[in-house]
Coordinates of N, CA and C in Angstrom, one line a residue:
M1 N 109.6 166.6 135.6 CA 110.4 165.4 135.6 C 111.7 165.8 134.9
G2 N 112.8 165.8 135.6 CA 114.1 166.1 135.0 C 114.8 164.8 134.6
K3 N 115.8 165.0 133.8 CA 116.6 163.9 133.3 C 118.0 164.1 134.0
F4 N 118.6 162.9 134.3 CA 119.9 163.0 134.9 C 120.6 161.7 134.6
C5 N 121.9 161.7 134.9 CA 122.7 160.5 134.8 C 123.5 160.4 136.1
I6 N 124.1 159.3 136.3 CA 125.0 159.1 137.5 C 126.4 159.1 137.1
L7 N 127.2 159.9 137.7 CA 128.7 159.9 137.4 C 129.4 159.3 138.6
I8 N 130.2 158.4 138.4 CA 131.0 157.8 139.4 C 132.5 158.3 139.2
K9 N 132.9 159.1 140.2 CA 134.2 159.6 140.1 C 134.9 159.5 141.5
M10 N 136.0 158.8 141.5 CA 136.8 158.5 142.7 C 135.9 157.8 143.7
G11 N 135.1 156.9 143.3 CA 134.3 156.1 144.2 C 133.1 156.8 144.7
L12 N 132.8 158.0 144.3 CA 131.6 158.8 144.8 C 130.6 158.9 143.7
L13 N 129.3 158.8 144.1 CA 128.2 158.9 143.2 C 127.8 160.4 143.1
K14 N 127.5 160.9 141.9 CA 127.1 162.2 141.8 C 126.0 162.3 140.7
K15 N 124.9 163.0 141.0 CA 123.8 163.1 140.1 C 124.1 164.3 139.2
L16 N 124.0 164.1 137.9 CA 124.2 165.2 136.9 C 122.9 165.4 136.1
A17 N 122.5 166.7 135.9 CA 121.3 167.0 135.2 C 121.6 166.8 133.7
I18 N 120.6 166.3 133.0 CA 120.7 166.1 131.5 C 119.4 166.8 131.0
Y19 N 119.6 167.6 130.0 CA 118.5 168.4 129.4 C 118.0 167.9 128.1
T20 N 118.4 166.6 127.7 CA 118.0 166.1 126.5 C 117.0 165.0 126.7
T21 N 116.1 164.8 125.8 CA 115.0 163.8 125.9 C 115.3 162.6 125.0
S22 N 116.4 162.6 124.4 CA 116.7 161.5 123.4 C 117.3 160.3 124.0
N23 N 117.5 160.2 125.3 CA 118.1 159.1 125.9 C 117.2 157.9 126.1
G24 N 115.9 158.0 125.9 CA 115.0 156.9 126.0 C 114.4 156.6 127.4
F25 N 114.8 157.4 128.4 CA 114.3 157.1 129.7 C 113.5 158.3 130.2
T26 N 112.5 158.0 131.1 CA 111.8 159.1 131.8 C 111.9 158.7 133.3
Y27 N 111.9 159.7 134.1 CA 112.1 159.5 135.6 C 111.0 160.2 136.4
D28 N 110.8 159.7 137.6 CA 109.9 160.3 138.5 C 110.7 161.3 139.4
A29 N 110.0 162.0 140.3 CA 110.6 163.0 141.1 C 111.7 162.5 142.0
L30 N 111.7 161.2 142.3 CA 112.7 160.6 143.2 C 113.9 160.1 142.4
G31 N 113.8 160.2 141.0 CA 114.9 159.8 140.2 C 114.8 158.4 139.7
N32 N 113.7 157.7 140.0 CA 113.5 156.3 139.5 C 113.1 156.3 138.1
V33 N 113.6 155.4 137.3 CA 113.3 155.2 135.9 C 111.8 154.8 135.9
V34 N 111.0 155.5 135.1 CA 109.5 155.2 135.0 C 109.3 154.5 133.7
T35 N 109.9 155.0 132.6 CA 109.8 154.3 131.3 C 111.1 154.2 130.7
K36 N 111.2 153.2 129.8 CA 112.5 153.0 129.0 C 112.0 152.7 127.6
Q37 N 112.6 153.4 126.6 CA 112.2 153.1 125.3 C 113.5 152.8 124.4
T38 N 113.6 151.6 124.0 CA 114.7 151.2 123.1 C 114.4 151.6 121.7
A39 N 115.4 151.5 120.8 CA 115.2 151.9 119.4 C 114.1 151.1 118.8
N40 N 114.0 149.8 119.0 CA 112.9 149.0 118.4 C 111.6 149.4 119.0
L41 N 111.5 149.7 120.3 CA 110.2 150.1 120.8 C 109.8 151.5 120.4
K42 N 110.7 152.3 120.1 CA 110.5 153.7 119.7 C 109.8 153.7 118.4
K43 N 110.1 152.8 117.5 CA 109.5 152.7 116.2 C 108.0 152.5 116.3
E44 N 107.6 151.7 117.3 CA 106.2 151.4 117.5 C 105.5 152.3 118.6
G45 N 106.2 153.2 119.1 CA 105.7 154.1 120.1 C 105.4 153.4 121.4
K46 N 106.1 152.4 121.8 CA 105.9 151.6 123.0 C 107.0 151.8 124.0
T47 N 106.8 151.5 125.3 CA 107.8 151.7 126.3 C 107.7 150.5 127.3
I48 N 108.8 150.3 127.9 CA 108.9 149.4 129.1 C 108.6 150.2 130.3
N49 N 107.6 149.8 131.1 CA 107.2 150.6 132.3 C 107.6 150.0 133.6
Y50 N 108.0 150.9 134.5 CA 108.5 150.5 135.8 C 107.6 151.1 136.9
E51 N 107.2 150.3 137.8 CA 106.3 150.7 138.9 C 107.0 150.7 140.3
Y52 N 106.7 151.6 141.1 CA 107.4 151.7 142.4 C 106.4 151.9 143.5
D53 N 106.7 151.5 144.7 CA 105.9 151.8 145.9 C 106.9 152.4 147.0
Y54 N 106.8 153.6 147.3 CA 107.7 154.3 148.2 C 109.1 154.1 147.8
G55 N 109.4 154.3 146.5 CA 110.8 154.2 146.0 C 111.3 152.8 145.8
R56 N 110.5 151.8 146.1 CA 111.0 150.4 145.9 C 110.4 149.9 144.6
L57 N 111.2 149.3 143.7 CA 110.7 148.8 142.5 C 109.7 147.6 142.7
T58 N 108.5 147.7 142.2 CA 107.5 146.6 142.4 C 107.2 145.9 141.1
A59 N 107.4 146.5 139.9 CA 107.1 145.8 138.7 C 107.8 146.4 137.5
I60 N 108.1 145.5 136.5 CA 108.6 145.9 135.2 C 107.6 145.3 134.2
N61 N 107.0 146.1 133.4 CA 106.0 145.7 132.5 C 106.5 145.9 131.0
Y62 N 106.5 144.8 130.3 CA 106.9 144.8 128.9 C 105.7 144.9 128.0
P63 N 105.8 145.7 126.9 CA 104.6 146.0 126.1 C 104.3 144.8 125.2
D64 N 105.2 144.1 124.6 CA 104.9 143.1 123.6 C 104.8 141.7 124.2
H65 N 105.5 141.4 125.3 CA 105.5 140.1 125.9 C 105.2 140.2 127.4
P66 N 103.9 140.4 127.8 CA 103.5 140.6 129.2 C 103.8 139.3 130.0
E67 N 104.0 138.2 129.4 CA 104.4 137.0 130.1 C 105.8 137.1 130.7
N68 N 106.6 138.0 130.2 CA 107.9 138.3 130.8 C 108.0 139.4 131.8
N69 N 106.8 139.9 132.2 CA 106.8 141.0 133.2 C 107.4 140.5 134.5
V70 N 108.0 141.4 135.3 CA 108.6 141.1 136.5 C 107.9 141.7 137.7
K71 N 107.7 141.0 138.7 CA 107.0 141.5 139.9 C 107.9 141.3 141.1
Y72 N 108.1 142.3 142.0 CA 108.9 142.3 143.2 C 108.0 142.4 144.4
H73 N 108.2 141.5 145.3 CA 107.4 141.5 146.6 C 108.3 141.7 147.8
Y74 N 107.9 142.6 148.7 CA 108.8 142.9 149.8 C 108.1 142.5 151.1
G75 N 108.9 142.1 152.1 CA 108.4 141.6 153.3 C 107.6 142.7 154.1
G76 N 106.5 142.3 154.7 CA 105.6 143.2 155.5 C 106.0 143.1 156.9
I77 N 105.2 143.7 157.8 CA 105.5 143.8 159.2 C 105.6 142.4 159.9
N78 N 104.9 141.4 159.4 CA 104.9 140.1 160.0 C 105.7 139.1 159.3
S79 N 106.6 139.6 158.4 CA 107.4 138.6 157.6 C 108.5 137.9 158.5
S80 N 108.7 136.7 158.1 CA 109.7 135.9 158.8 C 111.0 136.0 158.1
Y81 N 112.1 135.3 158.6 CA 113.4 135.3 158.0 C 114.0 136.7 157.8
N82 N 113.8 137.6 158.7 CA 114.3 139.0 158.6 C 114.0 139.6 157.3
R83 N 112.8 139.4 156.7 CA 112.5 140.0 155.4 C 111.7 141.2 155.5
I84 N 111.5 141.8 156.7 CA 110.7 143.0 156.8 C 111.3 144.1 156.0
G85 N 110.6 144.6 155.0 CA 111.1 145.7 154.2 C 112.1 145.3 153.1
R86 N 112.5 144.0 153.1 CA 113.5 143.6 152.1 C 112.8 142.8 151.0
L87 N 113.5 142.7 149.9 CA 113.0 141.9 148.8 C 112.8 140.4 149.3
M88 N 111.6 140.0 149.1 CA 111.2 138.6 149.6 C 111.0 137.7 148.4
L89 N 110.5 138.2 147.3 CA 110.1 137.3 146.2 C 110.2 138.1 144.9
R90 N 110.8 137.5 143.8 CA 110.8 138.1 142.5 C 110.2 137.1 141.6
E91 N 109.2 137.5 140.8 CA 108.5 136.6 139.9 C 108.8 137.2 138.5
D92 N 109.1 136.3 137.5 CA 109.2 136.7 136.2 C 108.7 135.5 135.3
G93 N 109.0 135.7 134.0 CA 108.5 134.7 133.0 C 109.1 133.3 133.2
S94 N 110.2 133.2 133.8 CA 110.8 131.9 134.0 C 110.5 131.2 135.3
G95 N 109.9 131.9 136.2 CA 109.5 131.4 137.5 C 109.6 132.4 138.6
A96 N 110.2 132.0 139.7 CA 110.4 132.9 140.9 C 111.6 132.6 141.6
I97 N 112.1 133.6 142.4 CA 113.2 133.4 143.3 C 112.8 134.0 144.7
E98 N 113.0 133.2 145.7 CA 112.6 133.7 147.1 C 113.9 133.9 147.9
Y99 N 113.9 134.9 148.7 CA 115.1 135.3 149.4 C 114.9 135.1 150.9
Y100 N 115.9 134.6 151.6 CA 115.9 134.5 153.1 C 117.1 135.2 153.6
Y101 N 116.9 136.0 154.7 CA 118.0 136.8 155.2 C 118.4 136.5 156.7
G102 N 119.6 136.8 157.0 CA 120.1 136.6 158.4 C 119.9 137.9 159.2
K103 N 120.3 137.9 160.4 CA 120.1 139.0 161.4 C 120.8 140.3 160.9
M104 N 121.8 140.2 160.1 CA 122.5 141.4 159.7 C 122.2 141.8 158.3
G105 N 121.1 141.2 157.7 CA 120.7 141.5 156.4 C 121.3 140.7 155.3
E106 N 122.2 139.8 155.7 CA 122.9 139.0 154.7 C 122.0 137.9 154.1
V107 N 122.1 137.6 152.8 CA 121.3 136.6 152.2 C 121.8 135.2 152.7
L108 N 120.9 134.5 153.3 CA 121.3 133.1 153.8 C 120.9 132.0 152.8
K109 N 119.8 132.3 152.1 CA 119.4 131.2 151.2 C 118.5 131.9 150.1
T110 N 118.6 131.3 148.9 CA 117.7 131.6 147.8 C 117.1 130.3 147.3
V111 N 115.8 130.4 147.0 CA 115.1 129.2 146.4 C 114.6 129.7 145.0
R112 N 115.2 129.1 144.0 CA 114.8 129.5 142.6 C 113.9 128.4 142.1
M113 N 112.7 128.8 141.6 CA 111.8 127.8 141.0 C 111.7 128.2 139.5
L114 N 112.0 127.3 138.7 CA 112.0 127.5 137.3 C 110.8 126.7 136.7
I115 N 110.0 127.4 135.9 CA 108.9 126.8 135.2 C 109.4 126.4 133.8
V116 N 109.5 125.1 133.5 CA 109.9 124.6 132.2 C 108.6 124.1 131.5
P117 N 108.3 124.7 130.4 CA 107.1 124.3 129.7 C 107.1 122.7 129.4
N118 N 105.9 122.1 129.7 CA 105.7 120.7 129.5 C 106.5 119.8 130.4
Q119 N 107.0 120.4 131.5 CA 107.8 119.6 132.5 C 107.4 120.1 133.9
A120 N 107.9 119.4 134.9 CA 107.7 119.8 136.2 C 108.5 121.1 136.6
V121 N 108.1 121.7 137.7 CA 108.8 122.9 138.1 C 110.1 122.4 138.8
A122 N 111.2 123.0 138.4 CA 112.5 122.7 138.9 C 112.8 123.7 140.0
T123 N 113.3 123.2 141.2 CA 113.7 124.0 142.3 C 115.1 123.9 142.6
Y124 N 115.8 125.1 142.8 CA 117.2 125.1 143.1 C 117.4 125.9 144.3
V125 N 118.1 125.4 145.3 CA 118.4 126.1 146.6 C 119.9 126.4 146.7
T126 N 120.2 127.6 146.9 CA 121.6 128.0 147.2 C 121.7 128.6 148.6
Q127 N 122.7 128.3 149.3 CA 122.8 128.8 150.7 C 124.2 129.3 150.9
W128 N 124.3 130.3 151.9 CA 125.5 130.9 152.3 C 125.6 130.8 153.8
K129 N 126.8 130.6 154.4 CA 127.0 130.7 155.8 C 128.1 131.7 156.1
Y130 N 127.9 132.4 157.2 CA 128.7 133.5 157.6 C 129.2 133.3 159.1
D131 N 130.3 134.0 159.4 CA 130.7 134.0 160.8 C 130.1 135.1 161.5
S132 N 130.4 135.3 162.8 CA 129.8 136.4 163.6 C 130.1 137.8 163.2
H133 N 131.1 137.9 162.3 CA 131.4 139.3 161.8 C 130.8 139.4 160.4
N134 N 129.9 138.5 160.0 CA 129.2 138.6 158.7 C 130.2 138.3 157.5
R135 N 131.3 137.6 157.7 CA 132.2 137.2 156.7 C 131.8 135.9 156.1
L136 N 131.8 135.8 154.8 CA 131.3 134.5 154.2 C 132.3 133.4 154.5
L137 N 131.7 132.3 155.0 CA 132.5 131.1 155.3 C 132.2 129.9 154.3
E138 N 131.0 129.8 153.8 CA 130.7 128.7 153.0 C 129.5 129.0 152.1
M139 N 129.6 128.4 150.9 CA 128.6 128.5 149.9 C 128.1 127.1 149.6
I140 N 126.8 126.9 149.5 CA 126.3 125.5 149.2 C 125.5 125.7 148.0
Y141 N 125.9 125.1 146.9 CA 125.2 125.2 145.6 C 124.0 124.3 145.5
P142 N 123.2 124.5 144.5 CA 122.0 123.6 144.4 C 122.3 122.1 144.2
D143 N 123.5 121.8 143.7 CA 123.8 120.4 143.5 C 124.5 119.9 144.8
E144 N 124.4 120.7 145.9 CA 125.0 120.4 147.2 C 126.5 120.4 147.3
E145 N 127.1 121.0 146.2 CA 128.6 121.2 146.3 C 128.8 122.3 147.3
K146 N 129.8 122.1 148.1 CA 130.2 123.1 149.1 C 131.5 123.7 148.8
V147 N 131.6 125.0 148.9 CA 132.8 125.8 148.8 C 133.1 126.4 150.2
T148 N 134.2 126.1 150.8 CA 134.5 126.6 152.1 C 135.6 127.6 152.0
L149 N 135.4 128.7 152.6 CA 136.5 129.8 152.6 C 137.1 129.8 154.0
S150 N 138.4 129.9 154.0 CA 139.2 130.0 155.2 C 139.6 131.4 155.5
L151 N 139.4 131.9 156.6 CA 139.8 133.2 157.0 C 141.2 133.3 157.4
P152 N 141.9 134.4 157.1 CA 143.3 134.5 157.5 C 143.4 134.7 159.1
Q153 N 144.6 134.4 159.6 CA 144.8 134.6 161.0 C 145.0 136.1 161.3
H154 N 145.6 136.8 160.4 CA 145.9 138.3 160.6 C 144.7 139.0 160.0
P155 N 144.1 140.0 160.7 CA 142.9 140.6 160.2 C 143.0 141.4 158.9
F156 N 144.3 141.8 158.6 CA 144.5 142.6 157.4 C 145.0 141.8 156.2
S157 N 145.1 140.5 156.4 CA 145.5 139.6 155.3 C 144.4 139.3 154.3
P158 N 144.7 139.1 153.1 CA 143.7 138.7 152.1 C 143.2 137.3 152.4
L159 N 142.1 136.9 151.8 CA 141.6 135.6 151.9 C 142.7 134.6 151.4
F160 N 143.0 133.6 152.1 CA 144.1 132.7 151.7 C 143.8 131.3 151.3
A161 N 142.6 130.8 151.6 CA 142.3 129.5 151.2 C 140.8 129.3 150.8
C162 N 140.7 128.5 149.9 CA 139.3 128.2 149.4 C 139.3 126.7 149.0
A163 N 138.4 125.9 149.5 CA 138.3 124.5 149.2 C 136.9 124.2 148.8
G164 N 136.7 123.3 147.9 CA 135.4 122.8 147.5 C 135.3 122.3 146.1

């Protein structure tokens, strides 16, 4: 298991080898972070552990507060809403967030369910609408506020109008 960091230079990503073990991270053969050790965790000999399935992050496990662990679920072969192979659901200590995708992989809707102790589960839905070129046209917030984006007449002009 080698150590490396990512260098971003002129917009390009480059992997650099690092031969020190004091950075608090360990990696698998694919370069995924497997463990993370903060200064506080190092004192106790504990680590935050990351789990993967074919290179996709599936879980983050915390040593002291397992109730805050994070689980990632991906769409299988029979998944609806274009979720095949994409992140479908993320669960954590505060609740869950579910993702819905369009034909070009764009996020159309998220449903956030918050678990508030001693209260009912709160649900928040956020939606996005796109044109046929996958350009964002409208955002609909959980309180049903709509923000509409107007596209320019000239294809190289910047976005010129926003209402909502």
